[in-house]
PDB file of C-alpha atoms in Angstrom:
ATOM      1  CA  UNK A   1     -99.980  10.170 -31.470  1.00 51.00           C
ATOM      2  CA  UNK A   2     -96.227  10.283 -31.981  1.00 53.00           C
ATOM      3  CA  UNK A   3     -94.055   7.288 -31.991  1.00 54.00           C
ATOM      4  CA  UNK A   4     -92.453   8.577 -28.686  1.00 52.00           C
ATOM      5  CA  UNK A   5     -95.959   8.875 -27.216  1.00 58.00           C
ATOM      6  CA  UNK A   6     -97.401   5.536 -28.186  1.00 57.00           C
ATOM      7  CA  UNK A   7     -93.857   3.828 -26.737  1.00 51.00           C
ATOM      8  CA  UNK A   8     -94.648   6.154 -23.414  1.00 53.00           C
ATOM      9  CA  UNK A   9     -98.145   4.467 -23.466  1.00 57.00           C
ATOM     10  CA  UNK A  10     -96.941   1.280 -23.800  1.00 54.00           C
ATOM     11  CA  UNK A  11     -94.227   1.313 -21.336  1.00 55.00           C
ATOM     12  CA  UNK A  12     -95.757   3.754 -18.221  1.00 55.00           C
ATOM     13  CA  UNK A  13     -93.259   4.819 -15.755  1.00 60.00           C
ATOM     14  CA  UNK A  14     -90.337   2.679 -17.230  1.00 67.00           C
ATOM     15  CA  UNK A  15     -88.348   5.158 -19.385  1.00 70.00           C
ATOM     16  CA  UNK A  16     -85.596   5.642 -17.141  1.00 77.00           C
ATOM     17  CA  UNK A  17     -84.925   1.725 -17.063  1.00 78.00           C
ATOM     18  CA  UNK A  18     -84.933   1.599 -20.750  1.00 80.00           C
ATOM     19  CA  UNK A  19     -82.596   4.610 -21.089  1.00 84.00           C
ATOM     20  CA  UNK A  20     -80.296   2.707 -18.630  1.00 84.00           C
ATOM     21  CA  UNK A  21     -80.535  -0.656 -20.274  1.00 86.00           C
ATOM     22  CA  UNK A  22     -79.751   1.076 -23.774  1.00 88.00           C
ATOM     23  CA  UNK A  23     -76.731   2.938 -22.275  1.00 89.00           C
ATOM     24  CA  UNK A  24     -75.282  -0.381 -20.569  1.00 89.00           C
ATOM     25  CA  UNK A  25     -75.532  -2.208 -23.895  1.00 91.00           C
ATOM     26  CA  UNK A  26     -73.942   0.564 -26.005  1.00 91.00           C
ATOM     27  CA  UNK A  27     -71.194   0.854 -23.138  1.00 92.00           C
ATOM     28  CA  UNK A  28     -70.758  -3.334 -23.366  1.00 90.00           C
ATOM     29  CA  UNK A  29     -70.258  -3.063 -27.044  1.00 91.00           C
ATOM     30  CA  UNK A  30     -67.925   0.137 -27.110  1.00 92.00           C
ATOM     31  CA  UNK A  31     -65.493  -1.265 -24.445  1.00 90.00           C
ATOM     32  CA  UNK A  32     -65.346  -4.726 -26.011  1.00 88.00           C
ATOM     33  CA  UNK A  33     -64.367  -3.335 -29.329  1.00 88.00           C
ATOM     34  CA  UNK A  34     -61.815  -1.009 -27.762  1.00 90.00           C
ATOM     35  CA  UNK A  35     -60.313  -4.017 -26.071  1.00 88.00           C
ATOM     36  CA  UNK A  36     -60.104  -6.104 -29.291  1.00 85.00           C
ATOM     37  CA  UNK A  37     -58.490  -3.123 -30.809  1.00 86.00           C
ATOM     38  CA  UNK A  38     -56.093  -2.754 -27.948  1.00 87.00           C
ATOM     39  CA  UNK A  39     -55.114  -6.588 -28.212  1.00 84.00           C
ATOM     40  CA  UNK A  40     -54.417  -6.176 -31.809  1.00 82.00           C
ATOM     41  CA  UNK A  41     -51.545  -3.767 -31.134  1.00 82.00           C
ATOM     42  CA  UNK A  42     -50.003  -5.902 -28.242  1.00 81.00           C
ATOM     43  CA  UNK A  43     -47.015  -8.082 -29.142  1.00 78.00           C
ATOM     44  CA  UNK A  44     -48.034 -11.340 -27.733  1.00 77.00           C
ATOM     45  CA  UNK A  45     -48.965 -14.737 -29.291  1.00 74.00           C
ATOM     46  CA  UNK A  46     -52.311 -15.247 -30.983  1.00 72.00           C
ATOM     47  CA  UNK A  47     -53.400 -17.835 -28.383  1.00 65.00           C
ATOM     48  CA  UNK A  48     -53.256 -15.283 -25.475  1.00 76.00           C
ATOM     49  CA  UNK A  49     -54.772 -12.671 -27.519  1.00 78.00           C
ATOM     50  CA  UNK A  50     -57.767 -15.020 -28.024  1.00 73.00           C
ATOM     51  CA  UNK A  51     -57.908 -15.904 -24.597  1.00 74.00           C
ATOM     52  CA  UNK A  52     -57.762 -12.366 -23.139  1.00 81.00           C
ATOM     53  CA  UNK A  53     -60.332 -11.207 -25.535  1.00 81.00           C
ATOM     54  CA  UNK A  54     -62.919 -13.791 -24.839  1.00 78.00           C
ATOM     55  CA  UNK A  55     -62.239 -13.480 -20.884  1.00 83.00           C
ATOM     56  CA  UNK A  56     -62.547  -9.949 -20.742  1.00 86.00           C
ATOM     57  CA  UNK A  57     -65.834  -9.901 -23.222  1.00 84.00           C
ATOM     58  CA  UNK A  58     -67.497 -12.507 -21.135  1.00 82.00           C
ATOM     59  CA  UNK A  59     -66.642 -10.430 -17.899  1.00 88.00           C
ATOM     60  CA  UNK A  60     -67.889  -6.973 -19.577  1.00 89.00           C
ATOM     61  CA  UNK A  61     -71.398  -8.662 -20.810  1.00 88.00           C
ATOM     62  CA  UNK A  62     -71.904 -10.408 -17.500  1.00 87.00           C
ATOM     63  CA  UNK A  63     -71.563  -7.176 -15.522  1.00 89.00           C
ATOM     64  CA  UNK A  64     -73.774  -5.411 -17.868  1.00 88.00           C
ATOM     65  CA  UNK A  65     -76.536  -8.268 -17.924  1.00 87.00           C
ATOM     66  CA  UNK A  66     -76.092  -8.377 -13.995  1.00 87.00           C
ATOM     67  CA  UNK A  67     -76.993  -4.617 -13.801  1.00 88.00           C
ATOM     68  CA  UNK A  68     -79.807  -4.748 -16.345  1.00 84.00           C
ATOM     69  CA  UNK A  69     -81.611  -7.629 -14.352  1.00 81.00           C
ATOM     70  CA  UNK A  70     -80.832  -5.964 -11.096  1.00 83.00           C
ATOM     71  CA  UNK A  71     -82.836  -2.591 -12.844  1.00 79.00           C
ATOM     72  CA  UNK A  72     -85.687  -4.654 -14.215  1.00 74.00           C
ATOM     73  CA  UNK A  73     -85.811  -6.805 -11.155  1.00 73.00           C
ATOM     74  CA  UNK A  74     -89.072  -5.880  -9.749  1.00 70.00           C
ATOM     75  CA  UNK A  75     -90.877  -5.875 -13.452  1.00 69.00           C
ATOM     76  CA  UNK A  76     -89.304  -9.162 -14.220  1.00 64.00           C
ATOM     77  CA  UNK A  77     -90.739 -10.589 -11.081  1.00 61.00           C
ATOM     78  CA  UNK A  78     -94.253  -9.553 -11.594  1.00 60.00           C
ATOM     79  CA  UNK A  79     -94.028 -10.646 -15.209  1.00 58.00           C
ATOM     80  CA  UNK A  80     -92.540 -14.018 -14.478  1.00 57.00           C
ATOM     81  CA  UNK A  81     -95.047 -14.996 -11.866  1.00 56.00           C
ATOM     82  CA  UNK A  82     -97.882 -13.892 -14.402  1.00 57.00           C
ATOM     83  CA  UNK A  83     -96.470 -16.094 -17.200  1.00 57.00           C
ATOM     84  CA  UNK A  84     -94.960 -19.258 -15.223  1.00 59.00           C
ATOM     85  CA  UNK A  85     -97.748 -21.472 -15.998  1.00 57.00           C
ATOM     86  CA  UNK A  86     -98.346 -20.758 -19.499  1.00 58.00           C
ATOM     87  CA  UNK A  87     -94.558 -21.054 -20.575  1.00 62.00           C
ATOM     88  CA  UNK A  88     -94.473 -24.514 -18.371  1.00 63.00           C
ATOM     89  CA  UNK A  89     -97.351 -25.519 -20.388  1.00 60.00           C
ATOM     90  CA  UNK A  90     -95.691 -24.517 -23.818  1.00 61.00           C
ATOM     91  CA  UNK A  91     -92.624 -26.080 -23.028  1.00 62.00           C
ATOM     92  CA  UNK A  92     -94.000 -29.625 -22.180  1.00 62.00           C
ATOM     93  CA  UNK A  93     -96.200 -29.493 -25.237  1.00 57.00           C
ATOM     94  CA  UNK A  94     -93.837 -28.545 -27.701  1.00 68.00           C
ATOM     95  CA  UNK A  95     -90.390 -28.930 -26.509  1.00 75.00           C
ATOM     96  CA  UNK A  96     -88.677 -29.916 -29.999  1.00 80.00           C
ATOM     97  CA  UNK A  97     -90.206 -26.870 -31.572  1.00 81.00           C
ATOM     98  CA  UNK A  98     -88.883 -24.632 -28.864  1.00 80.00           C
ATOM     99  CA  UNK A  99     -85.516 -26.220 -29.218  1.00 88.00           C
ATOM    100  CA  UNK A 100     -85.545 -25.911 -33.110  1.00 88.00           C
ATOM    101  CA  UNK A 101     -86.337 -22.136 -32.427  1.00 86.00           C
ATOM    102  CA  UNK A 102     -83.512 -21.861 -29.853  1.00 89.00           C
ATOM    103  CA  UNK A 103     -81.301 -23.886 -32.281  1.00 90.00           C
ATOM    104  CA  UNK A 104     -81.999 -20.981 -35.127  1.00 90.00           C
ATOM    105  CA  UNK A 105     -81.238 -18.236 -32.635  1.00 89.00           C
ATOM    106  CA  UNK A 106     -78.002 -20.022 -31.971  1.00 90.00           C
ATOM    107  CA  UNK A 107     -77.186 -20.397 -35.367  1.00 89.00           C
ATOM    108  CA  UNK A 108     -77.923 -16.717 -36.018  1.00 86.00           C
ATOM    109  CA  UNK A 109     -76.306 -15.253 -33.171  1.00 86.00           C
ATOM    110  CA  UNK A 110     -72.964 -17.515 -32.760  1.00 86.00           C
ATOM    111  CA  UNK A 111     -72.932 -18.423 -36.405  1.00 85.00           C
ATOM    112  CA  UNK A 112     -71.237 -21.725 -36.595  1.00 89.00           C
ATOM    113  CA  UNK A 113     -71.939 -21.876 -40.218  1.00 88.00           C
ATOM    114  CA  UNK A 114     -73.481 -19.656 -42.604  1.00 85.00           C
ATOM    115  CA  UNK A 115     -74.808 -20.140 -46.097  1.00 84.00           C
ATOM    116  CA  UNK A 116     -72.074 -21.631 -48.344  1.00 82.00           C
ATOM    117  CA  UNK A 117     -69.901 -23.330 -45.745  1.00 85.00           C
ATOM    118  CA  UNK A 118     -69.162 -27.072 -45.970  1.00 86.00           C
ATOM    119  CA  UNK A 119     -70.133 -29.059 -42.461  1.00 90.00           C
ATOM    120  CA  UNK A 120     -70.194 -32.257 -40.818  1.00 90.00           C
ATOM    121  CA  UNK A 121     -72.832 -32.929 -38.744  1.00 90.00           C
ATOM    122  CA  UNK A 122     -74.493 -35.927 -37.086  1.00 86.00           C
ATOM    123  CA  UNK A 123     -73.084 -38.137 -40.041  1.00 87.00           C
ATOM    124  CA  UNK A 124     -74.075 -35.553 -42.565  1.00 90.00           C
ATOM    125  CA  UNK A 125     -71.503 -33.755 -44.802  1.00 89.00           C
ATOM    126  CA  UNK A 126     -72.591 -30.787 -47.387  1.00 90.00           C
ATOM    127  CA  UNK A 127     -72.542 -27.602 -48.417  1.00 88.00           C
ATOM    128  CA  UNK A 128     -75.324 -25.297 -46.396  1.00 90.00           C
ATOM    129  CA  UNK A 129     -78.053 -23.771 -48.794  1.00 88.00           C
ATOM    130  CA  UNK A 130     -80.649 -22.756 -46.434  1.00 88.00           C
ATOM    131  CA  UNK A 131     -81.202 -21.877 -42.908  1.00 88.00           C
ATOM    132  CA  UNK A 132     -84.811 -21.142 -41.656  1.00 86.00           C
ATOM    133  CA  UNK A 133     -86.481 -21.007 -38.307  1.00 83.00           C
ATOM    134  CA  UNK A 134     -86.688 -24.899 -38.074  1.00 88.00           C
ATOM    135  CA  UNK A 135     -84.093 -26.690 -40.237  1.00 91.00           C
ATOM    136  CA  UNK A 136     -81.063 -26.151 -41.922  1.00 92.00           C
ATOM    137  CA  UNK A 137     -80.629 -27.732 -45.529  1.00 92.00           C
ATOM    138  CA  UNK A 138     -77.474 -29.122 -47.121  1.00 93.00           C
ATOM    139  CA  UNK A 139     -76.552 -30.284 -50.573  1.00 91.00           C
ATOM    140  CA  UNK A 140     -74.607 -33.644 -49.809  1.00 91.00           C
ATOM    141  CA  UNK A 141     -71.230 -34.341 -50.663  1.00 86.00           C
ATOM    142  CA  UNK A 142     -69.009 -37.200 -50.964  1.00 81.00           C
ATOM    143  CA  UNK A 143     -65.768 -37.825 -49.260  1.00 72.00           C
ATOM    144  CA  UNK A 144     -63.774 -36.738 -52.246  1.00 65.00           C
ATOM    145  CA  UNK A 145     -66.164 -33.365 -52.027  1.00 71.00           C
ATOM    146  CA  UNK A 146     -68.417 -34.023 -54.970  1.00 77.00           C
ATOM    147  CA  UNK A 147     -72.177 -33.513 -54.864  1.00 83.00           C
ATOM    148  CA  UNK A 148     -74.299 -36.601 -54.439  1.00 86.00           C
ATOM    149  CA  UNK A 149     -77.377 -35.000 -55.898  1.00 87.00           C
ATOM    150  CA  UNK A 150     -79.051 -35.473 -52.531  1.00 91.00           C
ATOM    151  CA  UNK A 151     -80.406 -32.860 -50.208  1.00 92.00           C
ATOM    152  CA  UNK A 152     -80.476 -33.612 -46.519  1.00 92.00           C
ATOM    153  CA  UNK A 153     -82.004 -31.702 -43.695  1.00 93.00           C
ATOM    154  CA  UNK A 154     -81.451 -31.575 -40.103  1.00 93.00           C
ATOM    155  CA  UNK A 155     -83.586 -29.766 -37.177  1.00 93.00           C
ATOM    156  CA  UNK A 156     -82.017 -26.577 -35.692  1.00 92.00           C
ATOM    157  CA  UNK A 157     -82.624 -28.064 -32.416  1.00 91.00           C
ATOM    158  CA  UNK A 158     -80.005 -30.577 -32.615  1.00 92.00           C
ATOM    159  CA  UNK A 159     -77.414 -27.782 -32.545  1.00 92.00           C
ATOM    160  CA  UNK A 160     -77.787 -27.459 -29.005  1.00 90.00           C
ATOM    161  CA  UNK A 161     -76.936 -31.260 -28.364  1.00 90.00           C
ATOM    162  CA  UNK A 162     -74.684 -32.296 -31.097  1.00 91.00           C
ATOM    163  CA  UNK A 163     -71.033 -31.224 -32.162  1.00 91.00           C
ATOM    164  CA  UNK A 164     -70.637 -29.500 -35.338  1.00 92.00           C
ATOM    165  CA  UNK A 165     -67.436 -29.407 -37.858  1.00 89.00           C
ATOM    166  CA  UNK A 166     -67.185 -26.564 -40.241  1.00 87.00           C
ATOM    167  CA  UNK A 167     -64.960 -27.423 -42.793  1.00 78.00           C
ATOM    168  CA  UNK A 168     -64.695 -23.851 -44.336  1.00 75.00           C
ATOM    169  CA  UNK A 169     -64.258 -21.646 -41.320  1.00 67.00           C
ATOM    170  CA  UNK A 170     -61.504 -19.225 -42.715  1.00 66.00           C
ATOM    171  CA  UNK A 171     -63.128 -17.638 -45.872  1.00 69.00           C
ATOM    172  CA  UNK A 172     -62.207 -18.249 -49.474  1.00 75.00           C
ATOM    173  CA  UNK A 173     -59.381 -20.844 -48.479  1.00 84.00           C
ATOM    174  CA  UNK A 174     -59.305 -24.184 -46.745  1.00 83.00           C
ATOM    175  CA  UNK A 175     -56.873 -26.795 -45.510  1.00 85.00           C
ATOM    176  CA  UNK A 176     -57.711 -29.891 -46.977  1.00 85.00           C
ATOM    177  CA  UNK A 177     -55.773 -33.293 -46.017  1.00 87.00           C
ATOM    178  CA  UNK A 178     -55.529 -35.743 -48.749  1.00 89.00           C
ATOM    179  CA  UNK A 179     -54.961 -39.566 -47.544  1.00 90.00           C
ATOM    180  CA  UNK A 180     -53.301 -41.732 -50.105  1.00 90.00           C
ATOM    181  CA  UNK A 181     -52.812 -45.197 -48.610  1.00 89.00           C
ATOM    182  CA  UNK A 182     -49.178 -46.652 -49.634  1.00 86.00           C
ATOM    183  CA  UNK A 183     -48.570 -50.400 -50.550  1.00 82.00           C
ATOM    184  CA  UNK A 184     -45.906 -52.300 -48.737  1.00 79.00           C
ATOM    185  CA  UNK A 185     -43.394 -52.381 -51.613  1.00 79.00           C
ATOM    186  CA  UNK A 186     -42.773 -48.552 -51.406  1.00 79.00           C
ATOM    187  CA  UNK A 187     -42.318 -48.709 -47.523  1.00 76.00           C
ATOM    188  CA  UNK A 188     -38.215 -48.826 -47.812  1.00 82.00           C
ATOM    189  CA  UNK A 189     -38.295 -45.377 -49.645  1.00 84.00           C
ATOM    190  CA  UNK A 190     -40.224 -43.056 -47.124  1.00 86.00           C
ATOM    191  CA  UNK A 191     -37.901 -40.199 -48.398  1.00 88.00           C
ATOM    192  CA  UNK A 192     -38.761 -40.789 -52.184  1.00 89.00           C
ATOM    193  CA  UNK A 193     -42.500 -40.933 -51.277  1.00 90.00           C
ATOM    194  CA  UNK A 194     -42.329 -37.559 -49.585  1.00 91.00           C
ATOM    195  CA  UNK A 195     -40.594 -35.705 -51.914  1.00 92.00           C
ATOM    196  CA  UNK A 196     -43.085 -37.210 -54.723  1.00 91.00           C
ATOM    197  CA  UNK A 197     -46.026 -36.092 -52.898  1.00 92.00           C
ATOM    198  CA  UNK A 198     -44.632 -32.582 -52.194  1.00 92.00           C
ATOM    199  CA  UNK A 199     -43.693 -32.028 -55.581  1.00 93.00           C
ATOM    200  CA  UNK A 200     -47.189 -32.923 -56.727  1.00 93.00           C
ATOM    201  CA  UNK A 201     -48.997 -30.742 -54.399  1.00 92.00           C
ATOM    202  CA  UNK A 202     -46.741 -27.664 -54.857  1.00 91.00           C
ATOM    203  CA  UNK A 203     -47.438 -28.108 -58.634  1.00 91.00           C
ATOM    204  CA  UNK A 204     -51.239 -28.426 -57.971  1.00 91.00           C
ATOM    205  CA  UNK A 205     -51.168 -25.410 -55.771  1.00 91.00           C
ATOM    206  CA  UNK A 206     -48.961 -23.161 -57.376  1.00 90.00           C
ATOM    207  CA  UNK A 207     -51.329 -20.925 -59.070  1.00 90.00           C
ATOM    208  CA  UNK A 208     -52.537 -19.854 -55.463  1.00 90.00           C
ATOM    209  CA  UNK A 209     -49.960 -20.924 -52.792  1.00 88.00           C
ATOM    210  CA  UNK A 210     -48.754 -17.375 -51.825  1.00 89.00           C
ATOM    211  CA  UNK A 211     -52.193 -15.901 -51.571  1.00 88.00           C
ATOM    212  CA  UNK A 212     -53.351 -18.669 -49.437  1.00 87.00           C
ATOM    213  CA  UNK A 213     -50.499 -18.299 -47.129  1.00 88.00           C
ATOM    214  CA  UNK A 214     -51.119 -14.367 -47.046  1.00 87.00           C
ATOM    215  CA  UNK A 215     -54.859 -15.133 -46.338  1.00 86.00           C
ATOM    216  CA  UNK A 216     -54.263 -17.670 -43.344  1.00 85.00           C
ATOM    217  CA  UNK A 217     -51.644 -14.910 -41.917  1.00 85.00           C
ATOM    218  CA  UNK A 218     -54.452 -12.340 -41.930  1.00 84.00           C
ATOM    219  CA  UNK A 219     -57.061 -14.515 -40.695  1.00 81.00           C
ATOM    220  CA  UNK A 220     -54.663 -15.364 -37.668  1.00 81.00           C
ATOM    221  CA  UNK A 221     -54.243 -11.769 -36.977  1.00 80.00           C
ATOM    222  CA  UNK A 222     -57.814 -10.737 -37.274  1.00 76.00           C
ATOM    223  CA  UNK A 223     -59.328 -13.632 -35.101  1.00 73.00           C
ATOM    224  CA  UNK A 224     -56.538 -13.871 -32.681  1.00 74.00           C
ATOM    225  CA  UNK A 225     -56.002 -17.678 -33.381  1.00 75.00           C
ATOM    226  CA  UNK A 226     -52.856 -19.416 -34.403  1.00 76.00           C
ATOM    227  CA  UNK A 227     -53.804 -20.898 -37.873  1.00 78.00           C
ATOM    228  CA  UNK A 228     -51.505 -22.873 -39.947  1.00 81.00           C
ATOM    229  CA  UNK A 229     -49.274 -21.167 -42.352  1.00 81.00           C
ATOM    230  CA  UNK A 230     -51.077 -22.673 -45.463  1.00 82.00           C
ATOM    231  CA  UNK A 231     -47.776 -24.248 -46.670  1.00 87.00           C
ATOM    232  CA  UNK A 232     -47.857 -27.681 -47.934  1.00 90.00           C
ATOM    233  CA  UNK A 233     -47.146 -30.230 -45.370  1.00 91.00           C
ATOM    234  CA  UNK A 234     -46.781 -34.126 -45.450  1.00 92.00           C
ATOM    235  CA  UNK A 235     -47.089 -36.706 -42.778  1.00 90.00           C
ATOM    236  CA  UNK A 236     -47.836 -40.326 -42.022  1.00 90.00           C
ATOM    237  CA  UNK A 237     -50.539 -41.830 -40.339  1.00 89.00           C
ATOM    238  CA  UNK A 238     -49.233 -45.335 -39.083  1.00 85.00           C
ATOM    239  CA  UNK A 239     -52.034 -46.056 -36.477  1.00 84.00           C
ATOM    240  CA  UNK A 240     -52.195 -49.292 -38.542  1.00 81.00           C
ATOM    241  CA  UNK A 241     -48.800 -50.541 -39.026  1.00 73.00           C
ATOM    242  CA  UNK A 242     -49.697 -52.954 -41.720  1.00 77.00           C
ATOM    243  CA  UNK A 243     -51.174 -50.048 -43.859  1.00 82.00           C
ATOM    244  CA  UNK A 244     -49.348 -46.736 -43.946  1.00 86.00           C
ATOM    245  CA  UNK A 245     -51.252 -43.960 -45.160  1.00 91.00           C
ATOM    246  CA  UNK A 246     -49.631 -40.730 -46.840  1.00 91.00           C
ATOM    247  CA  UNK A 247     -51.173 -37.541 -45.386  1.00 92.00           C
ATOM    248  CA  UNK A 248     -50.881 -34.288 -47.491  1.00 92.00           C
ATOM    249  CA  UNK A 249     -52.028 -31.038 -46.105  1.00 91.00           C
ATOM    250  CA  UNK A 250     -52.716 -28.592 -48.839  1.00 91.00           C
ATOM    251  CA  UNK A 251     -54.157 -24.971 -48.938  1.00 89.00           C
ATOM    252  CA  UNK A 252     -56.961 -24.528 -51.852  1.00 86.00           C
ATOM    253  CA  UNK A 253     -59.922 -22.668 -52.700  1.00 85.00           C
ATOM    254  CA  UNK A 254     -63.042 -24.422 -51.261  1.00 77.00           C
ATOM    255  CA  UNK A 255     -64.782 -25.183 -54.473  1.00 77.00           C
ATOM    256  CA  UNK A 256     -61.530 -26.875 -55.800  1.00 83.00           C
ATOM    257  CA  UNK A 257     -60.537 -29.423 -52.965  1.00 82.00           C
ATOM    258  CA  UNK A 258     -62.040 -32.256 -54.982  1.00 83.00           C
ATOM    259  CA  UNK A 259     -59.855 -31.398 -58.039  1.00 88.00           C
ATOM    260  CA  UNK A 260     -56.707 -30.748 -56.396  1.00 90.00           C
ATOM    261  CA  UNK A 261     -57.122 -33.978 -54.240  1.00 89.00           C
ATOM    262  CA  UNK A 262     -57.320 -35.886 -57.901  1.00 90.00           C
ATOM    263  CA  UNK A 263     -54.338 -33.986 -59.155  1.00 92.00           C
ATOM    264  CA  UNK A 264     -52.010 -34.788 -56.286  1.00 92.00           C
ATOM    265  CA  UNK A 265     -53.036 -38.362 -56.174  1.00 92.00           C
ATOM    266  CA  UNK A 266     -52.153 -38.968 -59.954  1.00 92.00           C
ATOM    267  CA  UNK A 267     -49.065 -37.078 -59.889  1.00 92.00           C
ATOM    268  CA  UNK A 268     -47.878 -38.836 -56.825  1.00 90.00           C
ATOM    269  CA  UNK A 269     -48.652 -42.216 -58.098  1.00 88.00           C
ATOM    270  CA  UNK A 270     -47.287 -41.575 -61.432  1.00 89.00           C
ATOM    271  CA  UNK A 271     -44.024 -40.654 -59.835  1.00 87.00           C
ATOM    272  CA  UNK A 272     -43.812 -43.681 -57.712  1.00 83.00           C
ATOM    273  CA  UNK A 273     -44.903 -46.211 -60.393  1.00 77.00           C
ATOM    274  CA  UNK A 274     -42.296 -47.638 -62.544  1.00 67.00           C
ATOM    275  CA  UNK A 275     -42.802 -46.323 -66.431  1.00 59.00           C
ATOM    276  CA  UNK A 276     -44.758 -48.758 -68.556  1.00 54.00           C
ATOM    277  CA  UNK A 277     -42.780 -50.293 -71.567  1.00 48.00           C
ATOM    278  CA  UNK A 278     -42.795 -48.152 -74.646  1.00 46.00           C
ATOM    279  CA  UNK A 279     -44.564 -49.115 -77.938  1.00 40.00           C
ATOM    280  CA  UNK A 280     -41.415 -49.693 -79.842  1.00 43.00           C
ATOM    281  CA  UNK A 281     -40.101 -51.757 -76.857  1.00 41.00           C
ATOM    282  CA  UNK A 282     -43.554 -53.856 -77.037  1.00 47.00           C
ATOM    283  CA  UNK A 283     -43.098 -54.306 -80.674  1.00 44.00           C
ATOM    284  CA  UNK A 284     -39.606 -55.477 -80.571  1.00 39.00           C
ATOM    285  CA  UNK A 285     -40.450 -58.123 -77.523  1.00 44.00           C
ATOM    286  CA  UNK A 286     -43.489 -59.283 -79.903  1.00 48.00           C
ATOM    287  CA  UNK A 287     -41.293 -59.553 -82.819  1.00 46.00           C
ATOM    288  CA  UNK A 288     -38.594 -61.692 -80.908  1.00 44.00           C
ATOM    289  CA  UNK A 289     -41.260 -64.055 -79.437  1.00 44.00           C
ATOM    290  CA  UNK A 290     -42.685 -64.703 -82.952  1.00 43.00           C
ATOM    291  CA  UNK A 291     -39.300 -65.445 -84.267  1.00 44.00           C
ATOM    292  CA  UNK A 292     -38.219 -67.862 -81.645  1.00 38.00           C
ATOM    293  CA  UNK A 293     -41.742 -69.439 -82.146  1.00 43.00           C
ATOM    294  CA  UNK A 294     -41.017 -69.964 -85.669  1.00 48.00           C
ATOM    295  CA  UNK A 295     -37.185 -70.800 -85.558  1.00 49.00           C
ATOM    296  CA  UNK A 296     -36.140 -68.094 -87.845  1.00 47.00           C
ATOM    297  CA  UNK A 297     -34.562 -65.477 -85.698  1.00 46.00           C
ATOM    298  CA  UNK A 298     -31.645 -63.970 -87.596  1.00 43.00           C
ATOM    299  CA  UNK A 299     -29.963 -63.155 -84.156  1.00 41.00           C
ATOM    300  CA  UNK A 300     -30.533 -66.662 -82.893  1.00 43.00           C
ATOM    301  CA  UNK A 301     -29.221 -68.112 -86.225  1.00 43.00           C
ATOM    302  CA  UNK A 302     -25.926 -65.910 -85.865  1.00 43.00           C
ATOM    303  CA  UNK A 303     -22.829 -67.421 -84.558  1.00 46.00           C
ATOM    304  CA  UNK A 304     -21.828 -66.283 -81.165  1.00 40.00           C
TER     305      UNK A 304
END
């Protein structure tokens, strides 16, 4: 028997419904893509593009699924009655297992993260290294972005009930916020602190700053989302009045966030801190102290 004859034997009398379903799915994909291309040529803001894209896409797929369900209504009713008891028993006995499988389908279809992304989930932070049917595996990272040497896993079922933060959703470049606590003795010169921080950040990101800005601009146009420009920005966190925190936002490659953070901190702190005395000055001070202690300093013996 040919493949088509076998399919006809498996689905007796249902070929018309199968063809209608395939045509509806194809039309839904086609109309969604045509609408996205049409929006890309319109002179409107990214927020409005994204809003219209999501709204129209949801309407298209809702109508298509409604028609498909109505076409298969009689078949679905008979099949559902025969499997209702078995499905109920499976859900009761293995609820967690079913949730893990549903979470895997969610991660596959929606793609909130992929291999190589850095995510924060349920008090875990790390780089995704594996996604299987039941769990997601992370290489744990500390707050500075360094590997801790630990591997963490969480069941995919938790994706359905817990929020997730993807720290690298925009491809090769990411926005990284560097937080530097400021001592009270520096609070009188906020402009000088901001200037030192901007100079340090621009120096650390000079090699890719233009490329990063082009990357974020292109990502905004393709995804219909108003993303930040990627330009270095300085702000203050004054939620605790007794402890001011300088926040420096930079755009950098994902794998270099820790290196950039350390460089910006060192250069900023070096610019704000007073210069240490030179070696010659230290020697002069030591010589004067020795002379005074011995009472034989020439400068002290000379008349005024």
